[in-house]
mmCIF file with all atom_site columns, C-alpha atoms in Angstrom:
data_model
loop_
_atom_site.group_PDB
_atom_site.id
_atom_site.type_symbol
_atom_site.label_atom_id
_atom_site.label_alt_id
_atom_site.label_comp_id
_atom_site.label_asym_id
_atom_site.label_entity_id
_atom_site.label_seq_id
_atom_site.pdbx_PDB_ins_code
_atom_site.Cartn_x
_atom_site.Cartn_y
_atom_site.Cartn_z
_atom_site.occupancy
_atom_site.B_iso_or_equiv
_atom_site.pdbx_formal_charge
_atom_site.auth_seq_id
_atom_site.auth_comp_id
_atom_site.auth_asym_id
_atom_site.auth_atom_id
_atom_site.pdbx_PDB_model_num
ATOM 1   C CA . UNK C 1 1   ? 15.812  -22.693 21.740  1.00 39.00 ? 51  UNK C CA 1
ATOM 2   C CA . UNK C 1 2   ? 17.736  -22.945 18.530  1.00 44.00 ? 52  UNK C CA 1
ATOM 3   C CA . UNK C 1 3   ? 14.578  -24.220 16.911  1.00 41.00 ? 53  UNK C CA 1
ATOM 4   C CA . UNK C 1 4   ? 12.544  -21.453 17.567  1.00 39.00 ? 54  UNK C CA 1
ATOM 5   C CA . UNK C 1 5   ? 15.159  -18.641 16.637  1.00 38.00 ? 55  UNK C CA 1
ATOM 6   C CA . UNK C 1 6   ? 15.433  -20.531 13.216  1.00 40.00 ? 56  UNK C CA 1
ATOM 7   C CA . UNK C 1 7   ? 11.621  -20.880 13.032  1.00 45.00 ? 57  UNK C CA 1
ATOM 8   C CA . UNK C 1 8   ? 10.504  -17.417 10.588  1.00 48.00 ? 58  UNK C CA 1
ATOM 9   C CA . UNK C 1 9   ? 8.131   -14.712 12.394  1.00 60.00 ? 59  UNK C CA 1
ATOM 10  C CA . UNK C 1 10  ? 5.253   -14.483 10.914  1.00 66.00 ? 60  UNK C CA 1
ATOM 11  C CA . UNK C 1 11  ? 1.902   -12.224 11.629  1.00 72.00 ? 61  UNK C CA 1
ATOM 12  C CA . UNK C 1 12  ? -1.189  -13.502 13.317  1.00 83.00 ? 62  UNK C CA 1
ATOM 13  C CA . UNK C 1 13  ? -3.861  -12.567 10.879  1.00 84.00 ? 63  UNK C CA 1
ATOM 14  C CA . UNK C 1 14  ? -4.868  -10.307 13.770  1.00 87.00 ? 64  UNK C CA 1
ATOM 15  C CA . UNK C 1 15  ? -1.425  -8.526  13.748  1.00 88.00 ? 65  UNK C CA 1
ATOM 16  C CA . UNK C 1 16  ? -1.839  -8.951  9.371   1.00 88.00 ? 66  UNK C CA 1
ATOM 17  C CA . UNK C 1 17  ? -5.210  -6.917  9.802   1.00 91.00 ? 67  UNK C CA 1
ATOM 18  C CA . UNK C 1 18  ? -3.675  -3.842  12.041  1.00 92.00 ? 68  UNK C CA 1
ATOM 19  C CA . UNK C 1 19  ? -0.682  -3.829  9.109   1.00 92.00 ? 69  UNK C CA 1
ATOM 20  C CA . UNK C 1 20  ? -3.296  -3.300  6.530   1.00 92.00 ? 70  UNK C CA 1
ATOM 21  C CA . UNK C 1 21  ? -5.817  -1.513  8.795   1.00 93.00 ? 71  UNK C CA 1
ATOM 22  C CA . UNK C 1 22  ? -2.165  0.979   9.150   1.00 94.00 ? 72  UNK C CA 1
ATOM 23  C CA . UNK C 1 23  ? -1.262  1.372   5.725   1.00 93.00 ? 73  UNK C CA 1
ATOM 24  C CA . UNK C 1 24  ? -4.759  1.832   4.212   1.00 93.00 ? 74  UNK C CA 1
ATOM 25  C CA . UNK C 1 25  ? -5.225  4.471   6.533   1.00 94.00 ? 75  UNK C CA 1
ATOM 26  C CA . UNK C 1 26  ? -2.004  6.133   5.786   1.00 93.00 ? 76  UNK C CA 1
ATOM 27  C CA . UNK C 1 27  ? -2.809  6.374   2.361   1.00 91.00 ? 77  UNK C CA 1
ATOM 28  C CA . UNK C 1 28  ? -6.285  7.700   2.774   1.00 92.00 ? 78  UNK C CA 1
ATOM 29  C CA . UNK C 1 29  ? -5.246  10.098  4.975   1.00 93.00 ? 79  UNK C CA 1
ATOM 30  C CA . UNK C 1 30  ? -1.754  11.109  2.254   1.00 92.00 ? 80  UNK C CA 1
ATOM 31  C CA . UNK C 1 31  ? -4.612  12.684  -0.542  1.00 90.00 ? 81  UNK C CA 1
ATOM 32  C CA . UNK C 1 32  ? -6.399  15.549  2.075   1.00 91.00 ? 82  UNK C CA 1
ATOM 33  C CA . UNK C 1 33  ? -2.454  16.013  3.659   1.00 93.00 ? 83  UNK C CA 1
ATOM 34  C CA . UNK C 1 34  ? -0.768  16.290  0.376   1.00 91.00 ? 84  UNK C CA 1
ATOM 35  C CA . UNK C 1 35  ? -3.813  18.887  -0.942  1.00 91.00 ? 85  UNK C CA 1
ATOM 36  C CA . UNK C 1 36  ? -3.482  20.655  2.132   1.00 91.00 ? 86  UNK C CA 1
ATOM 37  C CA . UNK C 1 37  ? 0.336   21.106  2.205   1.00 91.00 ? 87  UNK C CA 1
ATOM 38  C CA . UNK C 1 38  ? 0.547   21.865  -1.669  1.00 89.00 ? 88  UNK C CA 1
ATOM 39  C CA . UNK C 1 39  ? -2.487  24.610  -0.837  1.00 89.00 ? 89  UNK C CA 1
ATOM 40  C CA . UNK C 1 40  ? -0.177  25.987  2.112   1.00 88.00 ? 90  UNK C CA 1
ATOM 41  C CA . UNK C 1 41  ? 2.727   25.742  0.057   1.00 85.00 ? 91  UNK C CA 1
ATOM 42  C CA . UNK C 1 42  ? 1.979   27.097  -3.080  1.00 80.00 ? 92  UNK C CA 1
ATOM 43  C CA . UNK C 1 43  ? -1.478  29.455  -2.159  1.00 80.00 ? 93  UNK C CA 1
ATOM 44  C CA . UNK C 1 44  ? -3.302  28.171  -5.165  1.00 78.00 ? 94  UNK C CA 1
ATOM 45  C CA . UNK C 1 45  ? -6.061  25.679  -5.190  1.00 83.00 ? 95  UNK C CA 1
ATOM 46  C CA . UNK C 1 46  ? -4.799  24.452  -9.051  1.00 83.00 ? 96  UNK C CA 1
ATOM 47  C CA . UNK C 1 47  ? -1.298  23.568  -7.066  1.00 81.00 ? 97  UNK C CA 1
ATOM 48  C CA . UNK C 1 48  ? -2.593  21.652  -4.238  1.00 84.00 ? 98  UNK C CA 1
ATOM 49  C CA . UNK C 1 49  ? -5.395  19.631  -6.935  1.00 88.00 ? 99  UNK C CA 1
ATOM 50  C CA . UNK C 1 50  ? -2.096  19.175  -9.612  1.00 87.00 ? 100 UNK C CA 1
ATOM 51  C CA . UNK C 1 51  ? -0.454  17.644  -6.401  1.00 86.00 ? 101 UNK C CA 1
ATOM 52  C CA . UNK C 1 52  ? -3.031  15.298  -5.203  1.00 87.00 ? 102 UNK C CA 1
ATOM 53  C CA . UNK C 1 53  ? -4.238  14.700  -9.195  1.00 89.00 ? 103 UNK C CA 1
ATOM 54  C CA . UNK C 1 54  ? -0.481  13.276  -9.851  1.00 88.00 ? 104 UNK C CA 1
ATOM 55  C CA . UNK C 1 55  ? -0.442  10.763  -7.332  1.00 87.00 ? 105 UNK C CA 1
ATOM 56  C CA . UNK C 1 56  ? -4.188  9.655   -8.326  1.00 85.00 ? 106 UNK C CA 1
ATOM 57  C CA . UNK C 1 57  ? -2.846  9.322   -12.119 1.00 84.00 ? 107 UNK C CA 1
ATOM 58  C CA . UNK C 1 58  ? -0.251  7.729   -10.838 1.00 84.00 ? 108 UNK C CA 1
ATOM 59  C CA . UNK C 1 59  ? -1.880  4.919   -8.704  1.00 81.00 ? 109 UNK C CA 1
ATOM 60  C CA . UNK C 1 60  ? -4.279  4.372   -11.962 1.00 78.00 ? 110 UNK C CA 1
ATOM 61  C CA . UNK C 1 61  ? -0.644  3.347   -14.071 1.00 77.00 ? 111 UNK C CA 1
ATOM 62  C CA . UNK C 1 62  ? 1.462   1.757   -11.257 1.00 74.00 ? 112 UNK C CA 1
ATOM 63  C CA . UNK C 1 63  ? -1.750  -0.621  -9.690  1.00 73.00 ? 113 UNK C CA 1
ATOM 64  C CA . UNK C 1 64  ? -1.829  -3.088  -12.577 1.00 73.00 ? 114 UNK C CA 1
ATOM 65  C CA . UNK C 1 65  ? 2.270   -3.521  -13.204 1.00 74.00 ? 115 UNK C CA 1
ATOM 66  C CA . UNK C 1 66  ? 2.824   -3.608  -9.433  1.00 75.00 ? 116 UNK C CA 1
ATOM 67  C CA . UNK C 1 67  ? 0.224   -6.040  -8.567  1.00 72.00 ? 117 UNK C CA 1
ATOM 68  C CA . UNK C 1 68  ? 1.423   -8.825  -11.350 1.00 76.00 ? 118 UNK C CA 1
ATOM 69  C CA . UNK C 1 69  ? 4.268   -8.336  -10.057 1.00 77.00 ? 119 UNK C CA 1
ATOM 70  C CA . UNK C 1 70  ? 3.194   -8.770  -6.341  1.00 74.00 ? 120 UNK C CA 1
ATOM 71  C CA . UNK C 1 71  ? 1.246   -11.862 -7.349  1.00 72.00 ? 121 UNK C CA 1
ATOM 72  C CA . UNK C 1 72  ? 4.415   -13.664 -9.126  1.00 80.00 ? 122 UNK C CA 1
ATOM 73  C CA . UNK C 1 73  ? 6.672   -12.897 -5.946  1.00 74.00 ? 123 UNK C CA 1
ATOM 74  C CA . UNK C 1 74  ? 8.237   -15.817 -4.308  1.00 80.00 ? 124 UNK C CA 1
ATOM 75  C CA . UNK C 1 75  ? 8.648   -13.269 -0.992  1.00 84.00 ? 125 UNK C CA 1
ATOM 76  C CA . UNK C 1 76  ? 5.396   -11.209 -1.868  1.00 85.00 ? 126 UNK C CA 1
ATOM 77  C CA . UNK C 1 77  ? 5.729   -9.431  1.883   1.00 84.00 ? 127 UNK C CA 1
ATOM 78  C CA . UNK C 1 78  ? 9.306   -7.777  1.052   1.00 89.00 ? 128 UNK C CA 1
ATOM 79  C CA . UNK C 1 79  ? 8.061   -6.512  -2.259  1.00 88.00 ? 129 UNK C CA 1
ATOM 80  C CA . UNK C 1 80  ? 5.195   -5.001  -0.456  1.00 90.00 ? 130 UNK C CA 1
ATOM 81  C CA . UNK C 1 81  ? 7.815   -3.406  2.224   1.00 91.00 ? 131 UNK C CA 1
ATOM 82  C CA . UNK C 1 82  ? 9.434   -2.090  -0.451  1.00 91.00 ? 132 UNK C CA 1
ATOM 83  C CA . UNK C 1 83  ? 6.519   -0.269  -1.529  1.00 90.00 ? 133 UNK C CA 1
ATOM 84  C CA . UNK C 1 84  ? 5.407   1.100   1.543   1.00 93.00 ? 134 UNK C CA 1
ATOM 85  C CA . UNK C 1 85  ? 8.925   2.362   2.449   1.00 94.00 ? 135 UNK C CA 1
ATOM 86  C CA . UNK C 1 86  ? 9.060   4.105   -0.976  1.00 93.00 ? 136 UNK C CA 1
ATOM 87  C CA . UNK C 1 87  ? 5.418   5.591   -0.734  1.00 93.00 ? 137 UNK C CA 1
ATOM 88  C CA . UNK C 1 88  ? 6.710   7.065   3.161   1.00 95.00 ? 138 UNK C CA 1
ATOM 89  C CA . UNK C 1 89  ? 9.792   8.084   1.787   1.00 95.00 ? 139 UNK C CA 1
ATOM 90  C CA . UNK C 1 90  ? 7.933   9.972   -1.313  1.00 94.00 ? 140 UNK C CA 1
ATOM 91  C CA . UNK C 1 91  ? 5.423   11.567  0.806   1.00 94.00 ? 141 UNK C CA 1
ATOM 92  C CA . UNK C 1 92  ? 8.722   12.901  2.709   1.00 94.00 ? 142 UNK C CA 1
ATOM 93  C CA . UNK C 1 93  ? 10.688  14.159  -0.389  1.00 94.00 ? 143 UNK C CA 1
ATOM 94  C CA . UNK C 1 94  ? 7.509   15.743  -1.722  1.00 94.00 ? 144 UNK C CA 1
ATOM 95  C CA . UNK C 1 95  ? 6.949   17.935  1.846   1.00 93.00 ? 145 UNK C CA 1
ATOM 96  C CA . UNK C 1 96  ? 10.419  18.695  1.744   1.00 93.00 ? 146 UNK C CA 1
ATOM 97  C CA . UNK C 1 97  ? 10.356  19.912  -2.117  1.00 92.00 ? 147 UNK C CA 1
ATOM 98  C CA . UNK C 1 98  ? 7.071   22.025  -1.730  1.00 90.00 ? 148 UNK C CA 1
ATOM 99  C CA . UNK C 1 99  ? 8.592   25.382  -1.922  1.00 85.00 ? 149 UNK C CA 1
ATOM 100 C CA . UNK C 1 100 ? 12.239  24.908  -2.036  1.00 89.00 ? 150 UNK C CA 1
ATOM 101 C CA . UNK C 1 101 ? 11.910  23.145  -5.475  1.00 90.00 ? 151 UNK C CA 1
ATOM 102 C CA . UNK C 1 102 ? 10.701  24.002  -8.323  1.00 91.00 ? 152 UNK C CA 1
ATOM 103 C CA . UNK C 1 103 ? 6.565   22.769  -8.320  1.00 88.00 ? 153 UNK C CA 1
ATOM 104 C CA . UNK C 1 104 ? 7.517   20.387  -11.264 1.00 89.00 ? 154 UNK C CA 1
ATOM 105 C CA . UNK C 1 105 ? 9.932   18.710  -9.676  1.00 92.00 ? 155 UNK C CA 1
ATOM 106 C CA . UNK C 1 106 ? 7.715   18.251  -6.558  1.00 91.00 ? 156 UNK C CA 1
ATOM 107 C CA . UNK C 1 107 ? 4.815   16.804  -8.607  1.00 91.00 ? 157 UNK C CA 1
ATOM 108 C CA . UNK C 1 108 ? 7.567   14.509  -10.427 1.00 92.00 ? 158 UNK C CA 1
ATOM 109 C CA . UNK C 1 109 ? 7.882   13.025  -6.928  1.00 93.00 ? 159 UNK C CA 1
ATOM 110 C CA . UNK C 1 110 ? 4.297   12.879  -6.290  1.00 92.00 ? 160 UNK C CA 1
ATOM 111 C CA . UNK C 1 111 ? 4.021   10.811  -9.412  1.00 91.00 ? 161 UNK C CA 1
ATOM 112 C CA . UNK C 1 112 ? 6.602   8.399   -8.301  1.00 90.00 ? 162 UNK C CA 1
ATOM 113 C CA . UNK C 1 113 ? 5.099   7.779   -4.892  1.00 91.00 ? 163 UNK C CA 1
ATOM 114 C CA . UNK C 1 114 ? 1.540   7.406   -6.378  1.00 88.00 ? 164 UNK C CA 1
ATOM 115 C CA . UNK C 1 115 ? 2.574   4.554   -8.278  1.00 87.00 ? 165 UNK C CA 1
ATOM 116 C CA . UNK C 1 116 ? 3.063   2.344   -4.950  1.00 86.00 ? 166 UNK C CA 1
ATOM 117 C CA . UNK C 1 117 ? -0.618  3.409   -3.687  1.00 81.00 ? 167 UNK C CA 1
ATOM 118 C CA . UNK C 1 118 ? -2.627  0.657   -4.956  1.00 80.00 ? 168 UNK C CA 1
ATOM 119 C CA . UNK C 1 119 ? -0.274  -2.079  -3.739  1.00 80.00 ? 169 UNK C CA 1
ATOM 120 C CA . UNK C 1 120 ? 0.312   -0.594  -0.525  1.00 78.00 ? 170 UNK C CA 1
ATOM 121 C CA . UNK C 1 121 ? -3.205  -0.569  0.029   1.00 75.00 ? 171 UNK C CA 1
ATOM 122 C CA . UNK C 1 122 ? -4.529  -3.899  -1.777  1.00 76.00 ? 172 UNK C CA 1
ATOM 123 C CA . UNK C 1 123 ? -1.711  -5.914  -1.444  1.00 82.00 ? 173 UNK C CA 1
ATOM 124 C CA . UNK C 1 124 ? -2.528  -7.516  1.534   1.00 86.00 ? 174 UNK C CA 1
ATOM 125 C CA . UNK C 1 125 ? -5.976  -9.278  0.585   1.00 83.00 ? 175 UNK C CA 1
ATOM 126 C CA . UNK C 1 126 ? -4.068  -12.114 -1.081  1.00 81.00 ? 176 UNK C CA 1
ATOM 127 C CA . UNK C 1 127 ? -1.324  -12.379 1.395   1.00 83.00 ? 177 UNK C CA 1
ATOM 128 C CA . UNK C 1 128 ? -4.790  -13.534 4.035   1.00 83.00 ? 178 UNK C CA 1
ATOM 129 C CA . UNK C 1 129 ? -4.610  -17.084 2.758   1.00 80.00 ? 179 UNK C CA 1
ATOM 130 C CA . UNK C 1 130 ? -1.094  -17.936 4.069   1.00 78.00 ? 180 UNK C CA 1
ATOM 131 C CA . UNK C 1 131 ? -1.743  -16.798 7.498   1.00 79.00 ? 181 UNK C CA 1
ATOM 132 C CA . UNK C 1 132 ? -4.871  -19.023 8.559   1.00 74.00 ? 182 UNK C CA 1
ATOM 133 C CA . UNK C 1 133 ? -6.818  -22.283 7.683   1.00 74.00 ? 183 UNK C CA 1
ATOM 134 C CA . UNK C 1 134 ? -9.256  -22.571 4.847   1.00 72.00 ? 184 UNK C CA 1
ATOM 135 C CA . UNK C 1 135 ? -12.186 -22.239 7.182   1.00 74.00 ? 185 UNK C CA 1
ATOM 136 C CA . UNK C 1 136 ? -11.574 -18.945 8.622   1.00 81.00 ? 186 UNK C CA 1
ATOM 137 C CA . UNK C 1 137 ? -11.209 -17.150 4.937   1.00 82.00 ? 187 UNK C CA 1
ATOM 138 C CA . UNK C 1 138 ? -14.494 -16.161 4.779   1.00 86.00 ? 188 UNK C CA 1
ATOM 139 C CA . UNK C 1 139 ? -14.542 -14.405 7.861   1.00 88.00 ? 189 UNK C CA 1
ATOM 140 C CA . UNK C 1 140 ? -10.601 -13.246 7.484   1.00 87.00 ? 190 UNK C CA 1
ATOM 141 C CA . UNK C 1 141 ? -11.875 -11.817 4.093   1.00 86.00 ? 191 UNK C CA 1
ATOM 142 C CA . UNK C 1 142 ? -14.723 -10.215 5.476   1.00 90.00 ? 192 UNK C CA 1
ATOM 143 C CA . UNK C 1 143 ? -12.705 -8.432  7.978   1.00 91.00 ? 193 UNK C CA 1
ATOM 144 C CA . UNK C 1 144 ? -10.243 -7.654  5.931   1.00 90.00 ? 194 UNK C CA 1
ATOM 145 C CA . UNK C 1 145 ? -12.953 -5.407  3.233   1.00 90.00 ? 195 UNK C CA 1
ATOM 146 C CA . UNK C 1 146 ? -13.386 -3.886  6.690   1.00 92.00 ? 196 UNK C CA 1
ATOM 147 C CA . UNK C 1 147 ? -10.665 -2.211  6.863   1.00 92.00 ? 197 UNK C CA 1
ATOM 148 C CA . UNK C 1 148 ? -10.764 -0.507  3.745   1.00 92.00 ? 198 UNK C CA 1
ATOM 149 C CA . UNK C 1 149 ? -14.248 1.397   4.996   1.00 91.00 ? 199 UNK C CA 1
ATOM 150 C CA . UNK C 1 150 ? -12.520 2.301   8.184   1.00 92.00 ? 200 UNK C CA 1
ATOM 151 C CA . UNK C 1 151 ? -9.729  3.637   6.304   1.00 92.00 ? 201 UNK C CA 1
ATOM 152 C CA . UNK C 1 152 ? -11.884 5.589   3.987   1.00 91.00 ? 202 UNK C CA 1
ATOM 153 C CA . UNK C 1 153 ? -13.730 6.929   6.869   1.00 91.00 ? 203 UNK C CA 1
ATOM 154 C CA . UNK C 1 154 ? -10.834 7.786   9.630   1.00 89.00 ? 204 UNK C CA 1
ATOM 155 C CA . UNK C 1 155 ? -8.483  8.702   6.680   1.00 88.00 ? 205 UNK C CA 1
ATOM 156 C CA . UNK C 1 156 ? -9.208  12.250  6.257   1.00 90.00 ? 206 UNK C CA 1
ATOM 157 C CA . UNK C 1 157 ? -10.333 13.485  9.799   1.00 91.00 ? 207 UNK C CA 1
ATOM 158 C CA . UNK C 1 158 ? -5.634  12.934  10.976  1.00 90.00 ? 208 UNK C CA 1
ATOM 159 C CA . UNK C 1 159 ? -5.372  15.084  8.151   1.00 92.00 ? 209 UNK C CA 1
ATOM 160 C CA . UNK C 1 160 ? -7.152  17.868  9.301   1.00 92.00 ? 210 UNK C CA 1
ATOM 161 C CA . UNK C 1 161 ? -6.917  17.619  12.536  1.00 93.00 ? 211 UNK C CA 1
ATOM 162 C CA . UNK C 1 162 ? -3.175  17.280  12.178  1.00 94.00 ? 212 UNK C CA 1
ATOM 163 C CA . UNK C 1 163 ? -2.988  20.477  10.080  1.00 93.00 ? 213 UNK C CA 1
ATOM 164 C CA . UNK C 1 164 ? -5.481  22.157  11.964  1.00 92.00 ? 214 UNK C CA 1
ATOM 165 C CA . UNK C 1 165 ? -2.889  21.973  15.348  1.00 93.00 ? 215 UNK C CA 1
ATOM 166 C CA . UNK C 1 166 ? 0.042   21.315  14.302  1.00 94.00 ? 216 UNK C CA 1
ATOM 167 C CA . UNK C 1 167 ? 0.289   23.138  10.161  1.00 92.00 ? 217 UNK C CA 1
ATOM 168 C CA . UNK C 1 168 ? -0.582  21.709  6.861   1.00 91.00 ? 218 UNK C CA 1
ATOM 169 C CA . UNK C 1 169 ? 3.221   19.180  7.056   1.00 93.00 ? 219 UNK C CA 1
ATOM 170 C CA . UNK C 1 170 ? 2.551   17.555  10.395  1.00 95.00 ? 220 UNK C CA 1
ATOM 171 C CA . UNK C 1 171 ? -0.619  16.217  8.062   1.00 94.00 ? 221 UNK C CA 1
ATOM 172 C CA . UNK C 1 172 ? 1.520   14.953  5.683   1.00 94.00 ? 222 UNK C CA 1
ATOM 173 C CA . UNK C 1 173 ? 4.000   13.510  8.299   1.00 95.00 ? 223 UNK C CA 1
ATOM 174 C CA . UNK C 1 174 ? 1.487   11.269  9.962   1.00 96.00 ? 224 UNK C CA 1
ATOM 175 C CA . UNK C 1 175 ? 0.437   9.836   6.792   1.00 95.00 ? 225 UNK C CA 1
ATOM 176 C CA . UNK C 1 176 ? 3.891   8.431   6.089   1.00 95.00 ? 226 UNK C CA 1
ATOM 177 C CA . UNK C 1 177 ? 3.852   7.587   9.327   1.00 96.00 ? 227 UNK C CA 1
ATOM 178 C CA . UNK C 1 178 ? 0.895   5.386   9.610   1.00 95.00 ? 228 UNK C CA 1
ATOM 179 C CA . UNK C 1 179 ? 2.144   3.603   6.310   1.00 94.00 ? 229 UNK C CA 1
ATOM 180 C CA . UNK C 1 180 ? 6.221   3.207   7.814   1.00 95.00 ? 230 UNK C CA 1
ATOM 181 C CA . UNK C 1 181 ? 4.296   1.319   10.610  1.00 94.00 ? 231 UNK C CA 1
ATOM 182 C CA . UNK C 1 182 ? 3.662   -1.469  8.710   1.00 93.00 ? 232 UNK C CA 1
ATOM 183 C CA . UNK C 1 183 ? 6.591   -2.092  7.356   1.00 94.00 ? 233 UNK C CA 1
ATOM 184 C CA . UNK C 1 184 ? 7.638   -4.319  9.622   1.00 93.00 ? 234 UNK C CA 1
ATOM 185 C CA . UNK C 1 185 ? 4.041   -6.947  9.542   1.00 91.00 ? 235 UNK C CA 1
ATOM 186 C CA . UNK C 1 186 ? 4.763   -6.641  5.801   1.00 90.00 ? 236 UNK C CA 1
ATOM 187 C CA . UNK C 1 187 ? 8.471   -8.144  6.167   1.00 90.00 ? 237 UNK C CA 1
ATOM 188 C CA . UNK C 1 188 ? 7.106   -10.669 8.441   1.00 88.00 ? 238 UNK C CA 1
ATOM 189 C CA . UNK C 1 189 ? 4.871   -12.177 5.755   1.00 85.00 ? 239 UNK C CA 1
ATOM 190 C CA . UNK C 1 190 ? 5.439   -15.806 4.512   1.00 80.00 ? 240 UNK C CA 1
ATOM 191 C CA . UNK C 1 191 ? 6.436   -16.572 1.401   1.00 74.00 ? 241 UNK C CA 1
ATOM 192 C CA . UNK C 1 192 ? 4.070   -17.558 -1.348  1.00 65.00 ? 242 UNK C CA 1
ATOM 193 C CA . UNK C 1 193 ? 2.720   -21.072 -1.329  1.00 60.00 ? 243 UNK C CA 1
ATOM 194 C CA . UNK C 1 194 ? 3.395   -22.736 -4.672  1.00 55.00 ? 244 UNK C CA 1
ATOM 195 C CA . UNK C 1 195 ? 0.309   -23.823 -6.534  1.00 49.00 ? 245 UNK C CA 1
ATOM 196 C CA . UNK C 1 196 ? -0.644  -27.196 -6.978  1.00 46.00 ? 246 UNK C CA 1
ATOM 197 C CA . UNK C 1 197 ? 1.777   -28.895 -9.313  1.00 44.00 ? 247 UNK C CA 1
ATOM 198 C CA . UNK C 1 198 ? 3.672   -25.546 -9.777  1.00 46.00 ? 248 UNK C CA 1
ATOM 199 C CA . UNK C 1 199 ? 6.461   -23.243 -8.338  1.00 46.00 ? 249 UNK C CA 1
ATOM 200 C CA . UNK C 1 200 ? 5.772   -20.487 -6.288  1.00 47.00 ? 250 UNK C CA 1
ATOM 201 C CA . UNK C 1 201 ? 4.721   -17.509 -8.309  1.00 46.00 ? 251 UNK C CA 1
ATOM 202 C CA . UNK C 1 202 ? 3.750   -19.421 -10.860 1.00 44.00 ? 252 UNK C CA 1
ATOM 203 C CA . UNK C 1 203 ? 0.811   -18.072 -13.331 1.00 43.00 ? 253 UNK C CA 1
ATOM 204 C CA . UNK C 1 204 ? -1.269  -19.568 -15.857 1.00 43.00 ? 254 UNK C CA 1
ATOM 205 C CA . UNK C 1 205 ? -0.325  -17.785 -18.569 1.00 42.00 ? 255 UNK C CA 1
ATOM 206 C CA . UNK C 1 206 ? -3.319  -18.485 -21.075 1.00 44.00 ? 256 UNK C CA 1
ATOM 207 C CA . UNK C 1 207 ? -5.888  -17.519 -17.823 1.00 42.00 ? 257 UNK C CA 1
ATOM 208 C CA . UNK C 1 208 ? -3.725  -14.694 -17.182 1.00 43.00 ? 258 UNK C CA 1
ATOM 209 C CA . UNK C 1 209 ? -3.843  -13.055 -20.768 1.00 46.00 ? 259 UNK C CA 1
ATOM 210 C CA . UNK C 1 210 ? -7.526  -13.613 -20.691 1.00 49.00 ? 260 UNK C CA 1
ATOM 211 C CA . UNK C 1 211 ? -8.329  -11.973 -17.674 1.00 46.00 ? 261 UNK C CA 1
ATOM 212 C CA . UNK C 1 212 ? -5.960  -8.986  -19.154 1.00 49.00 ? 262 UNK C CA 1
ATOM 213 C CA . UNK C 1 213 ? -8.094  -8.512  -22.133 1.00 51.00 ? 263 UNK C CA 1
ATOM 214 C CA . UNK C 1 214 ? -11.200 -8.647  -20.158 1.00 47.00 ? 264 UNK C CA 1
ATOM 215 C CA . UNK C 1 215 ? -10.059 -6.266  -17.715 1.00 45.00 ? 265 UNK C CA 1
ATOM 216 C CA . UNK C 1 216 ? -8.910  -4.239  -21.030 1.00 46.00 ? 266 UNK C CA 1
ATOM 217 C CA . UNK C 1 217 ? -12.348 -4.175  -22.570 1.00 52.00 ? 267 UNK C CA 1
ATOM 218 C CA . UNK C 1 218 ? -14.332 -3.390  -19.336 1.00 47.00 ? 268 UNK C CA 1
#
């Protein structure tokens, strides 16, 4: 008995899929909710596309930094945690700040959330590999780019139909919803195995700095 309390929960790459199937959904369906609230908040189609263009910026500045950073965790899944309880909490502040604050301060906090999007979204791809054998990646993987279509797809539709009975916030509610759920698969997540001959979170530098520029240049 003592054994297994001391043994570490981890997902089933079944349980690993729903987290990310959760999260990517959330933050598919956060664009259409925040553009609707910021429309219903502000009556002005500029305000609700500054809103939704601040997190997009955002997400363009914060995906590269957080990812590194995400790949040279030793406990990748509580980084990721982190970032989807900050992306819930932001879509909260930023419903709560549309029209008591002043609009500038509300897209300051859209800014700030949209830099977690891209990790909260593609952070779990690499995290596949720790959860199951060699010979089910291919498969794992190939499930796994499913759930970014079904995201994509099923995203927007809880937006409206949460605004369309419930009012423009309830939108924006279920998004950080959706995303808060998987918190808890994302905590659960092993840590990083070390590579061979290395420490865990270990990067080849030289490789690294190449792929930069590359990535740079395209």
């Amino acid at each position: 008995m003592r054994g297994l309390l001391a043994k570490p929960l981890r997902p089933s790459p079944a349980g690993h899929l729903a987290g990310a199937l959760a999260a990517r959904t959330g933050d598919e369906t956060a664009g259409p909710a925040l553009a609707l609230a910021g429309f219903a908040a502000v009556g002005s189609t500029s305000g609700a596309a500054a809103l939704l263009a601040c997190v997009t910026v955002a997400a363009a500045v914060g995906g590269p930094v957080l990812g590194a950073l995400l790949d040279r965790a030793r406990r990748p899944g509580r980084l990721l945690a982190g970032a989807l309880a900050l992306y819930a909490t932001g879509l909260g502040a930023v419903l709560l700040g549309l029209g008591r604050l002043p609009f500038g301060v509300t897209a300051l906090f859209a800014v700030v959330t949209g830099l977690m999007g891209p990790v909260l979204s593609g952070g779990w791809t690499a995290q596949l590999p720790a959860l199951a054998a060699a010979g089910r990646m291919p498969r794992l993987h190939g499930l796994d780019a499913l759930t970014f279509s079904v995201a994509a797809l099923a995203g927007p539709a809880p937006a409206g139909g949460a605004a369309l009975l419930f009012g423009a916030p309830a939108a924006v509610v279920l998004a950080a919803a959706l995303v808060a759920a998987a918190v808890p698969v994302a905590l659960a997540l092993p840590a990083a195995r070390p590579p061979a001959g290395g420490t865990p979170g270990a990067v080849d530098r030289g490789r690294c700095s190449g792929g930069d520029r590359c990535c740079w240049r395209r």
